[in-house]
PDB file of C-alpha atoms and ligand atoms in Angstrom:
ATOM      1  CA  MET A   1       0.000   0.000   0.000  1.00 85.00           C
ATOM      2  CA  LYS A   2       1.285   3.464  -0.895  1.00 94.00           C
ATOM      3  CA  LYS A   3       2.030   5.945   1.869  1.00 96.00           C
ATOM      4  CA  LEU A   4       1.747   9.702   2.193  1.00 97.00           C
ATOM      5  CA  ILE A   5       4.851  11.186   3.757  1.00 96.00           C
ATOM      6  CA  PHE A   6       4.583  14.237   6.009  1.00 98.00           C
ATOM      7  CA  THR A   7       7.365  16.793   6.395  1.00 98.00           C
ATOM      8  CA  ASP A   8       7.749  15.690  10.044  1.00 97.00           C
ATOM      9  CA  ASN A   9       8.390  12.135   8.717  1.00 96.00           C
ATOM     10  CA  THR A  10       5.066  10.743   9.926  1.00 97.00           C
ATOM     11  CA  GLU A  11       3.097   8.666   7.408  1.00 97.00           C
ATOM     12  CA  LEU A  12      -0.477   7.780   6.510  1.00 97.00           C
ATOM     13  CA  PRO A  13      -1.647   5.137   4.035  1.00 98.00           C
ATOM     14  CA  VAL A  14      -2.991   6.789   0.880  1.00 98.00           C
ATOM     15  CA  GLY A  15      -6.768   6.622   1.131  1.00 98.00           C
ATOM     16  CA  THR A  16      -9.505   7.499  -1.302  1.00 98.00           C
ATOM     17  CA  MET A  17      -8.678  10.476  -3.499  1.00 98.00           C
ATOM     18  CA  TYR A  18     -11.591  12.819  -4.183  1.00 98.00           C
ATOM     19  CA  GLY A  19     -11.357  15.346  -7.013  1.00 98.00           C
ATOM     20  CA  ILE A  20     -13.374  18.533  -7.434  1.00 97.00           C
ATOM     21  CA  GLY A  21     -14.072  19.736 -10.972  1.00 93.00           C
ATOM     22  CA  GLN A  22     -14.255  23.391 -12.023  1.00 91.00           C
ATOM     23  CA  ASN A  23     -13.756  25.010  -8.620  1.00 94.00           C
ATOM     24  CA  TYR A  24     -12.162  28.178 -10.003  1.00 93.00           C
ATOM     25  CA  ASP A  25     -14.282  30.494 -12.121  1.00 85.00           C
ATOM     26  CA  LYS A  26     -11.728  31.247 -14.860  1.00 85.00           C
ATOM     27  CA  HIS A  27     -10.905  27.551 -15.254  1.00 84.00           C
ATOM     28  CA  ALA A  28     -14.633  26.712 -15.417  1.00 82.00           C
ATOM     29  CA  ARG A  29     -14.898  29.229 -18.254  1.00 84.00           C
ATOM     30  CA  GLU A  30     -11.920  27.768 -20.138  1.00 86.00           C
ATOM     31  CA  MET A  31     -13.667  24.372 -19.857  1.00 84.00           C
ATOM     32  CA  ASP A  32     -16.892  25.893 -21.272  1.00 84.00           C
ATOM     33  CA  SER A  33     -18.639  24.891 -18.039  1.00 83.00           C
ATOM     34  CA  LYS A  34     -22.344  24.042 -18.112  1.00 81.00           C
ATOM     35  CA  LEU A  35     -22.597  23.832 -14.309  1.00 82.00           C
ATOM     36  CA  GLN A  36     -25.504  25.589 -12.629  1.00 81.00           C
ATOM     37  CA  ARG A  37     -24.920  27.444  -9.379  1.00 77.00           C
ATOM     38  CA  GLY A  38     -24.654  24.932  -6.504  1.00 80.00           C
ATOM     39  CA  GLU A  39     -23.826  21.960  -8.735  1.00 87.00           C
ATOM     40  CA  LYS A  40     -20.517  20.237  -8.107  1.00 91.00           C
ATOM     41  CA  ILE A  41     -18.382  17.783 -10.053  1.00 93.00           C
ATOM     42  CA  ILE A  42     -16.916  15.038  -7.861  1.00 97.00           C
ATOM     43  CA  PHE A  43     -14.692  12.227  -9.119  1.00 97.00           C
ATOM     44  CA  ILE A  44     -12.420   9.624  -7.530  1.00 98.00           C
ATOM     45  CA  LYS A  45      -8.894   8.468  -8.293  1.00 98.00           C
ATOM     46  CA  PRO A  46      -7.662   5.070  -7.052  1.00 98.00           C
ATOM     47  CA  SER A  47      -5.074   5.233  -4.247  1.00 98.00           C
ATOM     48  CA  SER A  48      -2.699   3.281  -6.508  1.00 97.00           C
ATOM     49  CA  SER A  49      -2.436   6.291  -8.859  1.00 98.00           C
ATOM     50  CA  TYR A  50      -0.472   8.223  -6.196  1.00 98.00           C
ATOM     51  CA  VAL A  51       3.085   9.281  -7.108  1.00 98.00           C
ATOM     52  CA  PRO A  52       5.410  10.750  -4.431  1.00 98.00           C
ATOM     53  CA  ASP A  53       7.720  13.738  -4.797  1.00 98.00           C
ATOM     54  CA  GLY A  54      10.599  12.927  -7.158  1.00 98.00           C
ATOM     55  CA  GLY A  55       8.543  10.309  -9.018  1.00 98.00           C
ATOM     56  CA  THR A  56       7.450   9.921 -12.617  1.00 98.00           C
ATOM     57  CA  LEU A  57       4.155  10.674 -14.329  1.00 98.00           C
ATOM     58  CA  LYS A  58       3.891   8.176 -17.200  1.00 98.00           C
ATOM     59  CA  LEU A  59       1.906   9.363 -20.219  1.00 98.00           C
ATOM     60  CA  PRO A  60      -0.382   6.449 -21.192  1.00 98.00           C
ATOM     61  CA  SER A  61      -0.495   5.395 -24.852  1.00 98.00           C
ATOM     62  CA  ILE A  62      -4.325   5.539 -24.843  1.00 98.00           C
ATOM     63  CA  SER A  63      -4.236   9.379 -24.874  1.00 98.00           C
ATOM     64  CA  ASN A  64      -2.670  12.064 -27.046  1.00 98.00           C
ATOM     65  CA  GLU A  65      -3.543  14.906 -24.694  1.00 98.00           C
ATOM     66  CA  VAL A  66      -2.509  14.524 -21.050  1.00 98.00           C
ATOM     67  CA  HIS A  67      -3.135  17.800 -19.216  1.00 98.00           C
ATOM     68  CA  HIS A  68      -1.627  19.239 -16.037  1.00 98.00           C
ATOM     69  CA  GLU A  69      -3.904  20.643 -13.321  1.00 98.00           C
ATOM     70  CA  VAL A  70      -2.013  22.002 -10.317  1.00 98.00           C
ATOM     71  CA  GLU A  71      -4.103  21.894  -7.132  1.00 98.00           C
ATOM     72  CA  VAL A  72      -4.043  22.386  -3.391  1.00 98.00           C
ATOM     73  CA  VAL A  73      -4.310  18.956  -1.801  1.00 98.00           C
ATOM     74  CA  VAL A  74      -5.970  18.411   1.588  1.00 98.00           C
ATOM     75  CA  VAL A  75      -5.328  15.280   3.645  1.00 98.00           C
ATOM     76  CA  ILE A  76      -7.978  14.116   6.106  1.00 98.00           C
ATOM     77  CA  GLY A  77      -6.706  13.200   9.576  1.00 98.00           C
ATOM     78  CA  LYS A  78      -9.769  11.785  11.342  1.00 98.00           C
ATOM     79  CA  GLU A  79     -12.824   9.754  10.423  1.00 98.00           C
ATOM     80  CA  CYS A  80     -15.766  12.001   9.773  1.00 96.00           C
ATOM     81  CA  GLN A  81     -19.356  12.169   8.607  1.00 98.00           C
ATOM     82  CA  ASN A  82     -21.558  15.241   8.246  1.00 98.00           C
ATOM     83  CA  VAL A  83     -18.963  17.760   9.399  1.00 98.00           C
ATOM     84  CA  SER A  84     -19.965  21.422   9.262  1.00 98.00           C
ATOM     85  CA  LYS A  85     -17.672  23.860   7.494  1.00 97.00           C
ATOM     86  CA  GLU A  86     -17.167  25.604  10.842  1.00 97.00           C
ATOM     87  CA  ASN A  87     -15.641  22.400  12.286  1.00 97.00           C
ATOM     88  CA  ALA A  88     -13.947  21.123   9.118  1.00 98.00           C
ATOM     89  CA  TRP A  89     -10.450  22.345  10.063  1.00 97.00           C
ATOM     90  CA  ASP A  90     -10.362  19.878  12.998  1.00 98.00           C
ATOM     91  CA  TYR A  91     -10.463  16.939  10.556  1.00 98.00           C
ATOM     92  CA  ILE A  92      -7.517  18.074   8.397  1.00 98.00           C
ATOM     93  CA  ALA A  93      -4.151  16.304   8.810  1.00 98.00           C
ATOM     94  CA  GLY A  94      -2.228  18.588   6.482  1.00 98.00           C
ATOM     95  CA  PHE A  95      -1.865  20.339   3.160  1.00 98.00           C
ATOM     96  CA  GLY A  96       0.229  19.722   0.077  1.00 98.00           C
ATOM     97  CA  VAL A  97       0.302  20.427  -3.629  1.00 98.00           C
ATOM     98  CA  GLY A  98      -0.553  17.924  -6.349  1.00 98.00           C
ATOM     99  CA  ILE A  99      -1.099  17.439 -10.059  1.00 98.00           C
ATOM    100  CA  ASP A 100      -4.528  16.151 -11.093  1.00 98.00           C
ATOM    101  CA  ALA A 101      -3.263  14.680 -14.366  1.00 98.00           C
ATOM    102  CA  THR A 102      -6.128  14.333 -16.835  1.00 98.00           C
ATOM    103  CA  LEU A 103      -6.531  12.596 -20.201  1.00 98.00           C
ATOM    104  CA  ARG A 104      -8.307  15.560 -21.769  1.00 98.00           C
ATOM    105  CA  ASP A 105      -9.102  13.940 -25.125  1.00 98.00           C
ATOM    106  CA  LEU A 106     -10.728  10.936 -23.443  1.00 98.00           C
ATOM    107  CA  GLN A 107     -12.480  13.099 -20.840  1.00 97.00           C
ATOM    108  CA  LYS A 108     -14.037  15.141 -23.668  1.00 96.00           C
ATOM    109  CA  TYR A 109     -15.149  11.954 -25.427  1.00 97.00           C
ATOM    110  CA  PHE A 110     -16.636  10.527 -22.208  1.00 97.00           C
ATOM    111  CA  LYS A 111     -18.457  13.814 -21.490  1.00 94.00           C
ATOM    112  CA  GLU A 112     -20.015  13.826 -24.949  1.00 95.00           C
ATOM    113  CA  LYS A 113     -21.144  10.209 -24.554  1.00 97.00           C
ATOM    114  CA  GLY A 114     -22.371  10.679 -20.965  1.00 96.00           C
ATOM    115  CA  LEU A 115     -19.821   8.147 -19.700  1.00 96.00           C
ATOM    116  CA  PRO A 116     -17.839   8.214 -16.417  1.00 96.00           C
ATOM    117  CA  TRP A 117     -14.423   9.901 -16.225  1.00 96.00           C
ATOM    118  CA  ALA A 118     -12.730   7.080 -14.282  1.00 97.00           C
ATOM    119  CA  ILE A 119     -10.117   6.375 -16.955  1.00 98.00           C
ATOM    120  CA  ALA A 120      -9.484  10.047 -17.805  1.00 98.00           C
ATOM    121  CA  LYS A 121      -8.835  10.947 -14.147  1.00 98.00           C
ATOM    122  CA  GLY A 122      -7.642   7.755 -12.487  1.00 98.00           C
ATOM    123  CA  PHE A 123      -5.090   6.154 -14.798  1.00 98.00           C
ATOM    124  CA  ARG A 124      -1.753   4.870 -13.427  1.00 98.00           C
ATOM    125  CA  THR A 125       0.449   7.728 -12.080  1.00 98.00           C
ATOM    126  CA  SER A 126      -2.352  10.307 -12.430  1.00 98.00           C
ATOM    127  CA  ALA A 127      -1.907  11.668  -8.881  1.00 98.00           C
ATOM    128  CA  PRO A 128       1.539  13.117  -8.077  1.00 98.00           C
ATOM    129  CA  ILE A 129       1.475  14.706  -4.584  1.00 98.00           C
ATOM    130  CA  SER A 130       4.114  16.560  -2.564  1.00 98.00           C
ATOM    131  CA  LYS A 131       5.106  15.746   0.966  1.00 98.00           C
ATOM    132  CA  ILE A 132       2.331  16.876   3.292  1.00 98.00           C
ATOM    133  CA  VAL A 133       2.818  19.806   5.660  1.00 98.00           C
ATOM    134  CA  PRO A 134       1.133  18.999   9.014  1.00 98.00           C
ATOM    135  CA  VAL A 135      -1.898  21.128   9.816  1.00 97.00           C
ATOM    136  CA  GLY A 136      -0.264  22.323  13.051  1.00 96.00           C
ATOM    137  CA  GLN A 137       2.077  24.482  10.990  1.00 94.00           C
ATOM    138  CA  PHE A 138      -0.814  26.632   9.773  1.00 94.00           C
ATOM    139  CA  VAL A 139      -2.932  29.197  11.542  1.00 90.00           C
ATOM    140  CA  LYS A 140      -6.338  27.629  12.246  1.00 88.00           C
ATOM    141  CA  ASN A 141      -8.977  28.411   9.609  1.00 85.00           C
ATOM    142  CA  LYS A 142      -6.446  30.332   7.481  1.00 84.00           C
ATOM    143  CA  ASN A 143      -5.671  28.766   4.164  1.00 82.00           C
ATOM    144  CA  ASP A 144      -4.434  31.711   2.152  1.00 89.00           C
ATOM    145  CA  PHE A 145      -2.574  29.601  -0.379  1.00 96.00           C
ATOM    146  CA  GLU A 146      -1.041  30.393  -3.710  1.00 97.00           C
ATOM    147  CA  ILE A 147      -0.179  27.481  -5.987  1.00 98.00           C
ATOM    148  CA  GLU A 148       2.212  27.640  -8.903  1.00 98.00           C
ATOM    149  CA  LEU A 149       3.231  25.176 -11.598  1.00 98.00           C
ATOM    150  CA  TYR A 150       6.468  25.482 -13.564  1.00 98.00           C
ATOM    151  CA  ILE A 151       7.168  23.290 -16.586  1.00 98.00           C
ATOM    152  CA  ASN A 152      10.835  23.133 -17.598  1.00 98.00           C
ATOM    153  CA  GLY A 153      11.369  26.253 -15.475  1.00 98.00           C
ATOM    154  CA  GLU A 154       8.560  28.272 -17.085  1.00 98.00           C
ATOM    155  CA  LEU A 155       5.585  29.425 -14.976  1.00 98.00           C
ATOM    156  CA  ARG A 156       2.420  27.918 -16.490  1.00 98.00           C
ATOM    157  CA  GLN A 157      -0.291  28.048 -13.797  1.00 98.00           C
ATOM    158  CA  VAL A 158      -0.849  30.336 -10.822  1.00 97.00           C
ATOM    159  CA  GLY A 159      -3.855  30.247  -8.526  1.00 96.00           C
ATOM    160  CA  ASN A 160      -5.020  31.528  -5.194  1.00 96.00           C
ATOM    161  CA  THR A 161      -7.445  29.754  -2.888  1.00 95.00           C
ATOM    162  CA  ILE A 162      -9.319  33.035  -2.448  1.00 93.00           C
ATOM    163  CA  ASP A 163     -10.661  32.437  -5.982  1.00 95.00           C
ATOM    164  CA  MET A 164     -12.147  29.035  -5.173  1.00 95.00           C
ATOM    165  CA  ILE A 165     -15.890  28.747  -5.755  1.00 94.00           C
ATOM    166  CA  TYR A 166     -16.154  26.287  -2.825  1.00 95.00           C
ATOM    167  CA  SER A 167     -13.678  26.745   0.023  1.00 96.00           C
ATOM    168  CA  ILE A 168     -11.699  23.851   1.485  1.00 96.00           C
ATOM    169  CA  GLU A 169     -14.033  23.827   4.501  1.00 97.00           C
ATOM    170  CA  GLU A 170     -17.132  23.774   2.276  1.00 96.00           C
ATOM    171  CA  LEU A 171     -15.671  20.855   0.294  1.00 97.00           C
ATOM    172  CA  ILE A 172     -15.114  18.837   3.503  1.00 98.00           C
ATOM    173  CA  GLU A 173     -18.668  19.654   4.612  1.00 98.00           C
ATOM    174  CA  TYR A 174     -20.065  18.506   1.274  1.00 97.00           C
ATOM    175  CA  LEU A 175     -17.939  15.363   0.824  1.00 98.00           C
ATOM    176  CA  SER A 176     -18.532  14.249   4.425  1.00 98.00           C
ATOM    177  CA  SER A 177     -22.298  14.602   3.891  1.00 98.00           C
ATOM    178  CA  ILE A 178     -22.048  11.849   1.266  1.00 98.00           C
ATOM    179  CA  TYR A 179     -18.962   9.765   2.054  1.00 98.00           C
ATOM    180  CA  ASP A 180     -17.301   8.480   5.225  1.00 98.00           C
ATOM    181  CA  LEU A 181     -13.999  10.350   5.135  1.00 98.00           C
ATOM    182  CA  GLU A 182     -11.060   8.524   6.689  1.00 98.00           C
ATOM    183  CA  PRO A 183      -7.485   9.302   7.733  1.00 98.00           C
ATOM    184  CA  GLY A 184      -5.300   9.443   4.621  1.00 98.00           C
ATOM    185  CA  ASP A 185      -8.151  10.418   2.318  1.00 98.00           C
ATOM    186  CA  ILE A 186      -7.128  13.170  -0.061  1.00 98.00           C
ATOM    187  CA  ILE A 187      -9.041  16.008  -1.673  1.00 98.00           C
ATOM    188  CA  PHE A 188      -7.822  17.538  -4.930  1.00 98.00           C
ATOM    189  CA  THR A 189      -9.508  20.926  -4.546  1.00 98.00           C
ATOM    190  CA  GLY A 190      -9.639  22.037  -8.178  1.00 97.00           C
ATOM    191  CA  THR A 191      -7.302  23.773 -10.596  1.00 96.00           C
ATOM    192  CA  PRO A 192      -6.993  27.419 -11.588  1.00 95.00           C
ATOM    193  CA  GLU A 193      -6.842  28.441 -15.253  1.00 94.00           C
ATOM    194  CA  GLY A 194      -3.893  27.738 -17.517  1.00 95.00           C
ATOM    195  CA  ILE A 195      -4.200  23.980 -17.995  1.00 96.00           C
ATOM    196  CA  GLY A 196      -2.218  22.529 -20.895  1.00 97.00           C
ATOM    197  CA  LYS A 197      -0.595  19.527 -22.482  1.00 98.00           C
ATOM    198  CA  LEU A 198       2.320  17.578 -21.024  1.00 98.00           C
ATOM    199  CA  ASN A 199       5.128  16.120 -23.123  1.00 98.00           C
ATOM    200  CA  SER A 200       7.557  13.317 -22.467  1.00 98.00           C
ATOM    201  CA  GLY A 201      10.723  14.745 -20.911  1.00 98.00           C
ATOM    202  CA  ASP A 202       8.948  17.627 -19.148  1.00 98.00           C
ATOM    203  CA  LYS A 203      10.136  18.518 -15.669  1.00 98.00           C
ATOM    204  CA  LEU A 204       7.309  19.714 -13.414  1.00 98.00           C
ATOM    205  CA  GLN A 205       7.741  21.783 -10.298  1.00 98.00           C
ATOM    206  CA  ALA A 206       4.655  22.701  -8.279  1.00 98.00           C
ATOM    207  CA  LYS A 207       4.659  24.944  -5.204  1.00 98.00           C
ATOM    208  CA  LEU A 208       2.351  25.562  -2.259  1.00 98.00           C
ATOM    209  CA  ILE A 209       2.993  29.123  -1.107  1.00 97.00           C
ATOM    210  CA  ASP A 210       1.846  31.251   1.833  1.00 95.00           C
ATOM    211  CA  TYR A 211       0.064  34.032  -0.033  1.00 92.00           C
ATOM    212  CA  ILE A 212       0.531  36.506   2.809  1.00 90.00           C
ATOM    213  CA  ASN A 213       4.341  36.381   3.132  1.00 91.00           C
ATOM    214  CA  GLY A 214       5.360  34.603  -0.080  1.00 93.00           C
ATOM    215  CA  ASN A 215       7.141  31.724   1.677  1.00 95.00           C
ATOM    216  CA  THR A 216       6.998  28.314   0.024  1.00 97.00           C
ATOM    217  CA  TYR A 217       5.578  25.654   2.358  1.00 97.00           C
ATOM    218  CA  ILE A 218       6.432  22.707   0.107  1.00 98.00           C
ATOM    219  CA  ASP A 219       7.266  21.910  -3.483  1.00 98.00           C
ATOM    220  CA  LEU A 220       6.763  18.907  -5.723  1.00 98.00           C
ATOM    221  CA  ASN A 221       9.173  17.775  -8.439  1.00 98.00           C
ATOM    222  CA  ILE A 222       7.955  15.273 -11.031  1.00 98.00           C
ATOM    223  CA  ASN A 223       9.378  13.904 -14.282  1.00 98.00           C
ATOM    224  CA  VAL A 224       7.109  13.200 -17.239  1.00 98.00           C
ATOM    225  CA  GLU A 225       7.859  10.147 -19.308  1.00 98.00           C
TER     226      GLU A 225
HETATM  227 MG1  LIG B   1      -8.638  18.918 -11.326  1.00 52.66          MG
END
């Protein structure tokens, strides 16, 4: 079983990975979103698709258009059901940054046919995630994060959690109203605009940054093959 590594060297088994679609307005527009207000897109990646820092994202031969989506990743620390957004922080184990790798050509095909996205979102190596920074290193109920993605040294995506349609706490409230969340479960909280195609040989560097003082909490380095 794959393990999430925390920056204090503690570990949790990788649990269920929940993904949120179109949680930033400008990205929703670039995807030509048809979502009505209040509707959410939820998908799941298998825990086996996790790739740790320093690992390799392997482009599968079934797709010609693998896209990067840099996202804030939340790790759940305690079992929970029906948590309110006011109490959601107490169930977080830590934060990291991840790439929700997506087979865009297949996702588009599945959308048009009304088919599930399981292959487009959950293929092998589709979930690279940084080391996780323990929640105790953050000020309670403050998640003023910036995320950045560099490809071969060039800045390609920048986002700020202030622009999320649903906050991290609202996502925990919603997911825990439907699913039993467990320690090691992971939430990919959605990508900002600027998605694009990956190529073999690309070097990815993603960063989770404190928006207030500009310090980097953690970064993620991944090779594309
Ligand atoms: Mg995504």
